[in-house]
Every structure is written in structure tokens, then in C-alpha cells.
mmCIF file of C-alpha atoms in Angstrom:
data_model
loop_
_atom_site.group_PDB
_atom_site.id
_atom_site.type_symbol
_atom_site.label_atom_id
_atom_site.label_comp_id
_atom_site.label_asym_id
_atom_site.label_seq_id
_atom_site.Cartn_x
_atom_site.Cartn_y
_atom_site.Cartn_z
ATOM 1 C CA MET A 127 5.399 -25.657 -14.533
ATOM 2 C CA LYS A 128 1.837 -26.768 -13.515
ATOM 3 C CA ILE A 129 2.224 -24.803 -10.239
ATOM 4 C CA THR A 130 3.264 -21.639 -12.018
ATOM 5 C CA LEU A 131 0.136 -21.935 -14.253
ATOM 6 C CA ARG A 132 -2.101 -22.107 -11.277
ATOM 7 C CA ILE A 133 -0.481 -19.333 -9.508
ATOM 8 C CA LEU A 134 -0.532 -16.990 -12.547
ATOM 9 C CA PRO A 135 -4.357 -16.370 -12.478
ATOM 10 C CA ALA A 136 -4.220 -15.522 -8.691
ATOM 11 C CA LEU A 137 -1.471 -13.072 -9.156
ATOM 12 C CA PHE A 138 -3.373 -11.453 -11.952
ATOM 13 C CA LEU A 139 -6.383 -11.114 -9.811
ATOM 14 C CA LEU A 140 -4.287 -9.602 -7.032
ATOM 15 C CA PHE A 141 -2.722 -7.178 -9.440
ATOM 16 C CA LEU A 142 -6.080 -6.006 -10.534
ATOM 17 C CA SER A 143 -7.367 -5.554 -7.148
ATOM 18 C CA LEU A 144 -4.336 -3.403 -6.211
ATOM 19 C CA ALA A 145 -4.700 -1.552 -9.440
ATOM 20 C CA TRP A 146 -8.316 -0.738 -8.776
ATOM 21 C CA SER A 147 -7.578 0.952 -5.475
ATOM 22 C CA ALA A 148 -5.492 4.020 -6.449
ATOM 23 C CA PRO A 149 -2.836 5.211 -4.025
ATOM 24 C CA ALA A 150 -3.519 8.375 -1.951
ATOM 25 C CA GLU A 151 -0.824 10.133 -4.042
ATOM 26 C CA ALA A 152 -2.517 9.431 -7.297
ATOM 27 C CA ARG A 153 -3.671 12.452 -9.293
ATOM 28 C CA TRP A 154 -7.081 12.855 -10.820
ATOM 29 C CA ASP A 155 -6.393 12.667 -14.511
ATOM 30 C CA ASN A 156 -9.573 13.964 -16.153
ATOM 31 C CA ASP A 157 -9.443 16.412 -19.072
ATOM 32 C CA ASN A 158 -13.004 17.405 -18.401
ATOM 33 C CA ASP A 159 -12.411 18.361 -14.674
ATOM 34 C CA ASN A 160 -14.726 21.095 -13.769
ATOM 35 C CA GLY A 161 -14.213 20.939 -10.113
ATOM 36 C CA ARG A 162 -17.839 19.497 -9.471
ATOM 37 C CA ASN A 163 -18.533 16.475 -7.153
ATOM 38 C CA SER A 164 -15.675 17.150 -4.912
ATOM 39 C CA LEU A 165 -14.753 17.677 -1.419
ATOM 40 C CA VAL A 166 -11.758 19.630 0.048
ATOM 41 C CA TRP A 167 -10.935 18.894 3.670
ATOM 42 C CA GLN A 168 -8.177 20.311 5.717
ATOM 43 C CA GLY A 169 -7.206 20.049 9.475
ATOM 44 C CA ARG A 170 -4.315 19.127 11.777
ATOM 45 C CA VAL A 171 -4.253 15.330 12.386
ATOM 46 C CA ASP A 172 -2.463 13.618 15.260
ATOM 47 C CA ASP A 173 -2.206 9.888 14.751
ATOM 48 C CA LYS A 174 -5.223 8.187 13.188
ATOM 49 C CA ILE A 175 -8.716 9.404 12.153
ATOM 50 C CA ASP A 176 -11.494 8.209 9.787
ATOM 51 C CA LEU A 177 -13.534 10.698 7.893
ATOM 52 C CA TYR A 178 -17.235 9.681 7.403
ATOM 53 C CA ILE A 179 -18.435 11.458 4.372
ATOM 54 C CA GLN A 180 -22.168 11.406 3.547
ATOM 55 C CA GLY A 181 -24.186 13.822 1.387
ATOM 56 C CA ARG A 182 -22.648 17.272 2.321
ATOM 57 C CA SER A 183 -21.319 16.312 5.711
ATOM 58 C CA VAL A 184 -18.109 15.113 7.139
ATOM 59 C CA ARG A 185 -17.678 13.547 10.482
ATOM 60 C CA PRO A 186 -14.332 12.837 11.914
ATOM 61 C CA VAL A 187 -13.936 9.724 14.110
ATOM 62 C CA VAL A 188 -10.703 9.545 16.161
ATOM 63 C CA LEU A 189 -9.093 6.084 16.258
ATOM 64 C CA SER A 190 -6.110 7.137 18.145
ATOM 65 C CA GLY A 191 -4.545 10.392 19.024
ATOM 66 C CA ARG A 192 -6.307 13.638 19.517
ATOM 67 C CA ARG A 193 -9.312 15.164 17.820
ATOM 68 C CA PRO A 194 -8.399 17.016 14.600
ATOM 69 C CA GLN A 195 -7.787 20.759 14.992
ATOM 70 C CA ASN A 196 -8.491 23.791 12.695
ATOM 71 C CA VAL A 197 -10.956 21.686 10.621
ATOM 72 C CA ARG A 198 -12.372 23.275 7.430
ATOM 73 C CA TYR A 199 -14.102 21.497 4.556
ATOM 74 C CA ASP A 200 -15.999 22.640 1.350
ATOM 75 C CA PHE A 201 -18.184 20.505 -0.937
ATOM 76 C CA ASP A 202 -18.804 21.239 -4.619
ATOM 77 C CA GLY A 203 -21.784 19.116 -5.046
ATOM 78 C CA ARG A 204 -22.625 16.351 -2.705
ATOM 79 C CA LEU A 205 -21.799 12.735 -2.328
ATOM 80 C CA PRO A 206 -24.837 10.963 -4.003
ATOM 81 C CA ARG A 207 -27.045 8.370 -2.561
ATOM 82 C CA ARG A 208 -25.761 5.807 -5.079
ATOM 83 C CA THR A 209 -22.658 3.765 -5.453
ATOM 84 C CA VAL A 210 -19.800 5.858 -6.856
ATOM 85 C CA ILE A 211 -15.896 5.589 -6.910
ATOM 86 C CA VAL A 212 -14.402 8.107 -4.519
ATOM 87 C CA ARG A 213 -10.693 8.882 -5.253
ATOM 88 C CA ILE A 214 -8.156 10.947 -3.308
ATOM 89 C CA ALA A 215 -7.330 13.593 -5.992
ATOM 90 C CA SER A 216 -4.613 15.318 -4.173
ATOM 91 C CA LYS A 217 -3.116 15.403 -0.593
ATOM 92 C CA SER A 218 -0.709 17.183 1.519
ATOM 93 C CA GLY A 219 0.580 16.043 4.764
ATOM 94 C CA ARG A 220 3.384 13.791 5.918
ATOM 95 C CA GLY A 221 1.307 10.529 6.573
ATOM 96 C CA SER A 222 -0.911 8.342 4.350
ATOM 97 C CA VAL A 223 -4.341 8.776 3.236
ATOM 98 C CA TYR A 224 -6.615 6.370 1.500
ATOM 99 C CA VAL A 225 -10.243 5.433 0.833
ATOM 100 C CA ARG A 226 -11.227 2.633 3.210
ATOM 101 C CA GLN A 227 -14.918 2.257 2.098
ATOM 102 C CA LEU A 228 -16.811 3.277 -0.831
ATOM 103 C CA PRO A 229 -20.375 4.464 -0.563
ATOM 104 C CA ARG A 230 -23.034 1.878 -1.121
ATOM 105 C CA SER A 231 -26.456 0.869 0.011
ATOM 106 C CA SER A 232 -25.096 -1.388 2.790
ATOM 107 C CA ASN A 233 -23.310 1.552 4.500
ATOM 108 C CA ASN A 234 -26.096 4.107 3.816
ATOM 109 C CA TYR A 235 -24.011 5.711 1.015
ATOM 110 C CA THR A 236 -21.129 6.747 3.224
ATOM 111 C CA ALA A 237 -17.531 7.013 2.052
ATOM 112 C CA ILE A 238 -14.864 6.507 4.683
ATOM 113 C CA VAL A 239 -11.380 7.991 4.291
ATOM 114 C CA ARG A 240 -8.470 7.101 6.626
ATOM 115 C CA VAL A 241 -5.893 9.758 7.558
ATOM 116 C CA TYR A 242 -2.860 8.262 9.297
ATOM 117 C CA ASP A 243 -0.092 10.527 10.670
ATOM 118 C CA PRO A 244 2.376 8.075 12.337
ATOM 119 C CA LYS A 245 4.932 10.591 13.433
ATOM 120 C CA GLY A 246 4.849 12.353 16.863
ATOM 121 C CA GLY A 247 2.682 15.429 17.105
ATOM 122 C CA ALA A 248 0.096 16.723 14.648
ATOM 123 C CA ASP A 249 0.547 17.603 10.986
ATOM 124 C CA ARG A 250 -1.572 19.723 8.667
ATOM 125 C CA TYR A 251 -3.430 17.766 5.928
ATOM 126 C CA ARG A 252 -5.261 19.058 2.906
ATOM 127 C CA LEU A 253 -7.214 16.447 0.874
ATOM 128 C CA ARG A 254 -9.305 16.802 -2.220
ATOM 129 C CA MET A 255 -11.556 13.890 -2.913
ATOM 130 C CA LYS A 256 -13.544 13.433 -6.176
ATOM 131 C CA TRP A 257 -16.339 11.173 -7.246
#
């Protein structure tokens, strides 16, 4: 019984940390969504890349596989030079997508989004990020 009482707070904190980082498939549920402060990125990804997002620029860094092809992106607004929550509002593509790092002063207000396509060959991804 005493062990259970000690474990419960730790489990609660774990649950809160997991709930705080929304999964890539999560939808942006905002009734006042006017499309501002967002980025739409699309391209063909083969294996694993990180997208470094700062201001109004996106720089792909290839971790494994080939460089992304047919890349297009469009900002509505810019990623601000302050700490904000970045969420994946929608995604298409067969692999996983998640926010690896939020923008903050220690990383020069750069968001990092991981795109991982584990199956052989490239697949087309379309992501919408909001902040």
C-alpha cells in the first residue's frame, strides 16, 4: 500500500508530461482558427529528417536517407522570437511526425520537427504546424 502511494504521484507526472506533448495525429481544435501563425510544409521524405523552423525559414537536416524532394512551404505569419507552443495541426504521410523541440531563447527560437518514414522508399508528406 505504501509503495502504491509513492508511485501514484510519479505516474501522475508522467501522464501530465505525455498529455502535454500532443501526438502528431492530433487535430488543432480552436474555434477561433483564422489560419494565422501557421506553416504548411510538403515534400517527399525518405527515412528521417528534422525541419529547423525559425522566423519564416525552414531548413531540412537529413539524419538518414536522402534529401527531401519536391519541397514546398508556405508561412502565414512567422514563428516569433519568443517561447511558443508549436503543434502539428494536421499531417499526411505514412510515417510519424512530432515536435522535437519548442522555440526558446536557448535554441535561438528555433522549432525542430522530426519526420520519420520507416518504410522503404520515399513518401509524400504534408504537414500543417500552428503556434
